[in-house]
């Protein structure tokens, strides 16, 4: 669990990664969330950053206001389980309870204009399965492993401007799985797009 974030933090940042951070800093200054002096300092650090570890602290305190103010979506697995998939609008905050039947959330066709999504999970008995598109990343360091544990099968490469899924809560007995689409799901997505 701790080895993966340390490894990904050492990955070299690209020009596109630096530019995405610069854009986020400019937006924060335009909203009055940081002043111009702080903007200058952070822009200099962003443009000279060589790794993700150097870029991450520059924007971690700039969680979009929608995350704090949005109406949360609550999904409960209950006895029979629940699936959220297809085309749906992603709110900034989601609360998930696995219950006895489990929950599966598929973000691959979801409409999302947020930079960050707060996802509070309670794996409970049956667990929670989360599918995110390639390019999205998941931050799972604040998630309690519980008895079921966490299986994070996502990559650390985040496409500039793509959402970050910030997971909190507990894996419970059923556990939590976070992954990208598998071969069958990717083939189905390609068929829907054509």
Coordinates of C-alpha atoms in Angstrom, one line a residue:
X1 CA 0.0 0.0 0.0
X2 CA 2.7 2.5 0.9
X3 CA 5.2 1.3 -1.7
X4 CA 3.0 2.2 -4.6
X5 CA 2.4 5.9 -3.8
X6 CA 6.1 6.3 -3.0
X7 CA 7.0 4.8 -6.4
X8 CA 4.5 6.9 -8.3
X9 CA 5.7 10.1 -6.5
X10 CA 9.1 9.6 -8.1
X11 CA 7.7 9.4 -11.6
X12 CA 8.9 12.2 -13.8
X13 CA 6.3 14.9 -14.6
X14 CA 5.6 15.8 -18.2
X15 CA 5.1 19.3 -19.7
X16 CA 1.4 18.5 -19.9
X17 CA 1.3 17.7 -16.1
X18 CA 3.1 20.9 -15.3
X19 CA 0.7 22.9 -17.5
X20 CA -2.3 21.3 -15.9
X21 CA -1.1 22.4 -12.4
X22 CA -0.3 25.9 -13.8
X23 CA -3.9 26.1 -15.1
X24 CA -5.3 25.0 -11.8
X25 CA -3.2 27.6 -10.0
X26 CA -4.4 30.4 -12.3
X27 CA -8.0 29.4 -11.7
X28 CA -7.5 29.5 -8.0
X29 CA -6.0 33.0 -8.2
X30 CA -8.9 34.2 -10.4
X31 CA -11.3 32.9 -7.7
X32 CA -9.3 34.7 -5.0
X33 CA -8.3 31.5 -3.3
X34 CA -4.6 32.4 -3.5
X35 CA -3.1 35.9 -3.9
X36 CA -0.8 37.0 -6.7
X37 CA 2.4 36.7 -4.6
X38 CA 1.5 33.1 -3.8
X39 CA 0.6 32.5 -7.4
X40 CA 4.0 33.6 -8.6
X41 CA 5.8 31.4 -6.0
X42 CA 3.7 28.3 -6.9
X43 CA 4.0 28.9 -10.7
X44 CA 7.8 29.0 -10.4
X45 CA 7.7 25.7 -8.4
X46 CA 5.3 24.1 -10.9
X47 CA 7.3 25.1 -13.9
X48 CA 10.5 23.8 -12.4
X49 CA 9.0 20.6 -10.9
X50 CA 10.6 17.3 -12.2
X51 CA 8.4 14.7 -10.4
X52 CA 4.8 14.2 -9.4
X53 CA 5.9 14.5 -5.7
X54 CA 7.0 18.1 -6.4
X55 CA 3.7 19.0 -8.2
X56 CA 1.2 17.5 -5.8
X57 CA 1.7 19.9 -2.8
X58 CA 1.1 22.9 -5.1
X59 CA -2.6 22.1 -5.5
X60 CA -3.5 19.8 -2.7
X61 CA -5.1 22.7 -0.7
X62 CA -7.1 23.9 -3.7
X63 CA -9.9 21.3 -3.6
X64 CA -12.7 22.8 -5.7
X65 CA -15.4 24.6 -3.8
X66 CA -18.1 22.3 -5.4
X67 CA -16.6 19.4 -3.3
X68 CA -17.5 21.2 -0.1
X69 CA -20.8 22.6 -1.2
X70 CA -22.3 20.0 -3.5
X71 CA -25.3 17.8 -2.6
X72 CA -23.9 14.3 -1.9
X73 CA -25.1 11.2 -3.7
X74 CA -25.9 8.3 -1.4
X75 CA -25.8 4.7 -2.7
X76 CA -26.8 1.8 -0.4
X77 CA -26.3 -1.8 -1.5
X78 CA -29.0 -3.1 0.9
X79 CA -29.9 -6.8 0.6
X80 CA -29.8 -7.2 -3.2
X81 CA -27.0 -4.9 -4.2
X82 CA -27.0 -1.8 -6.4
X83 CA -25.2 -0.8 -9.6
X84 CA -24.6 2.7 -10.8
X85 CA -23.4 2.7 -14.5
X86 CA -24.1 4.1 -17.9
X87 CA -24.4 7.8 -18.4
X88 CA -24.9 9.7 -15.2
X89 CA -23.8 13.0 -13.7
X90 CA -21.1 12.7 -11.0
X91 CA -21.6 14.9 -8.0
X92 CA -18.7 16.2 -6.0
X93 CA -19.5 14.0 -2.9
X94 CA -20.6 10.4 -2.9
X95 CA -21.4 8.2 0.1
X96 CA -21.5 4.4 -0.5
X97 CA -22.6 1.6 1.8
X98 CA -22.0 -1.9 0.5
X99 CA -24.6 -3.6 2.8
X100 CA -25.4 -7.3 2.2
X101 CA -25.7 -7.1 -1.6
X102 CA -22.7 -4.9 -2.5
X103 CA -22.3 -1.8 -4.7
X104 CA -20.7 -1.4 -8.1
X105 CA -20.0 2.1 -9.4
X106 CA -18.9 2.5 -13.0
X107 CA -17.5 5.9 -13.9
X108 CA -16.5 5.0 -17.5
X109 CA -19.5 6.7 -19.2
X110 CA -20.3 9.1 -16.4
X111 CA -20.3 12.9 -17.0
X112 CA -17.8 14.5 -14.8
X113 CA -16.4 18.1 -14.9
X114 CA -14.9 18.0 -11.4
X115 CA -11.1 17.8 -10.7
X116 CA -11.8 15.9 -7.5
X117 CA -14.5 13.6 -6.2
X118 CA -14.8 12.8 -2.5
X119 CA -16.0 9.1 -2.2
X120 CA -16.8 7.9 1.3
X121 CA -17.1 4.2 1.3
X122 CA -18.3 1.6 3.8
X123 CA -17.6 -1.8 2.4
X124 CA -19.7 -3.6 5.1
X125 CA -20.5 -7.2 4.3
X126 CA -20.5 -7.4 0.5
X127 CA -18.0 -4.7 -0.4
X128 CA -17.8 -1.9 -3.0
X129 CA -16.4 -2.2 -6.6
X130 CA -15.3 1.0 -8.4
X131 CA -14.4 1.2 -12.1
X132 CA -12.7 4.4 -13.3
X133 CA -11.7 5.4 -16.8
X134 CA -8.0 5.2 -17.9
X135 CA -6.3 8.5 -16.9
X136 CA -8.3 8.9 -13.7
X137 CA -6.5 8.2 -10.5
X138 CA -7.6 7.1 -7.0
X139 CA -6.1 8.4 -3.7
X140 CA -6.7 5.6 -1.2
X141 CA -4.3 6.4 1.6
X142 CA -7.1 7.6 3.9
X143 CA -9.1 4.5 3.5
X144 CA -9.2 2.1 6.5
X145 CA -8.4 -1.5 5.3
X146 CA -10.9 -3.2 7.5
X147 CA -11.1 -7.0 7.3
X148 CA -11.8 -7.1 3.5
X149 CA -8.9 -4.9 2.5
X150 CA -8.3 -2.8 -0.5
X151 CA -7.4 -3.9 -4.0
X152 CA -6.2 -0.9 -6.0
X153 CA -5.6 -2.0 -9.6
X154 CA -5.4 1.5 -11.1
X155 CA -2.3 3.2 -12.6
X156 CA -0.6 6.2 -11.1
X157 CA -0.6 8.1 -14.5
X158 CA -3.2 10.9 -14.4
X159 CA -4.3 12.6 -17.6
X160 CA -4.1 16.4 -17.1
X161 CA -7.5 17.7 -16.1
X162 CA -8.8 14.2 -15.3
X163 CA -10.5 13.7 -12.0
X164 CA -8.9 12.4 -8.8
X165 CA -11.1 10.0 -6.8
X166 CA -10.3 10.6 -3.1
X167 CA -11.5 7.6 -1.1
X168 CA -12.2 7.7 2.7
X169 CA -14.1 5.4 5.0
X170 CA -13.6 1.7 5.6
X171 CA -13.3 -1.4 3.4
X172 CA -15.3 -3.4 6.0
X173 CA -15.6 -7.2 5.6
X174 CA -16.4 -7.1 1.9
X175 CA -13.5 -5.0 0.9
X176 CA -13.1 -2.3 -1.8
X177 CA -11.8 -2.8 -5.3
X178 CA -10.8 0.1 -7.5
X179 CA -9.8 -0.6 -11.1
X180 CA -9.8 0.5 -14.7
X181 CA -12.1 -1.2 -17.3
X182 CA -11.1 -4.8 -18.2
X183 CA -10.8 -6.0 -21.8
X184 CA -14.5 -6.9 -22.1
X185 CA -15.6 -3.5 -20.7
X186 CA -13.3 -1.6 -23.0
X187 CA -14.6 -3.6 -26.0
X188 CA -18.2 -2.7 -25.0
X189 CA -17.3 1.0 -24.6
X190 CA -15.7 1.0 -28.1
X191 CA -18.9 -0.5 -29.5
X192 CA -21.0 2.2 -27.8
X193 CA -18.8 5.0 -29.2
X194 CA -19.0 3.7 -32.8

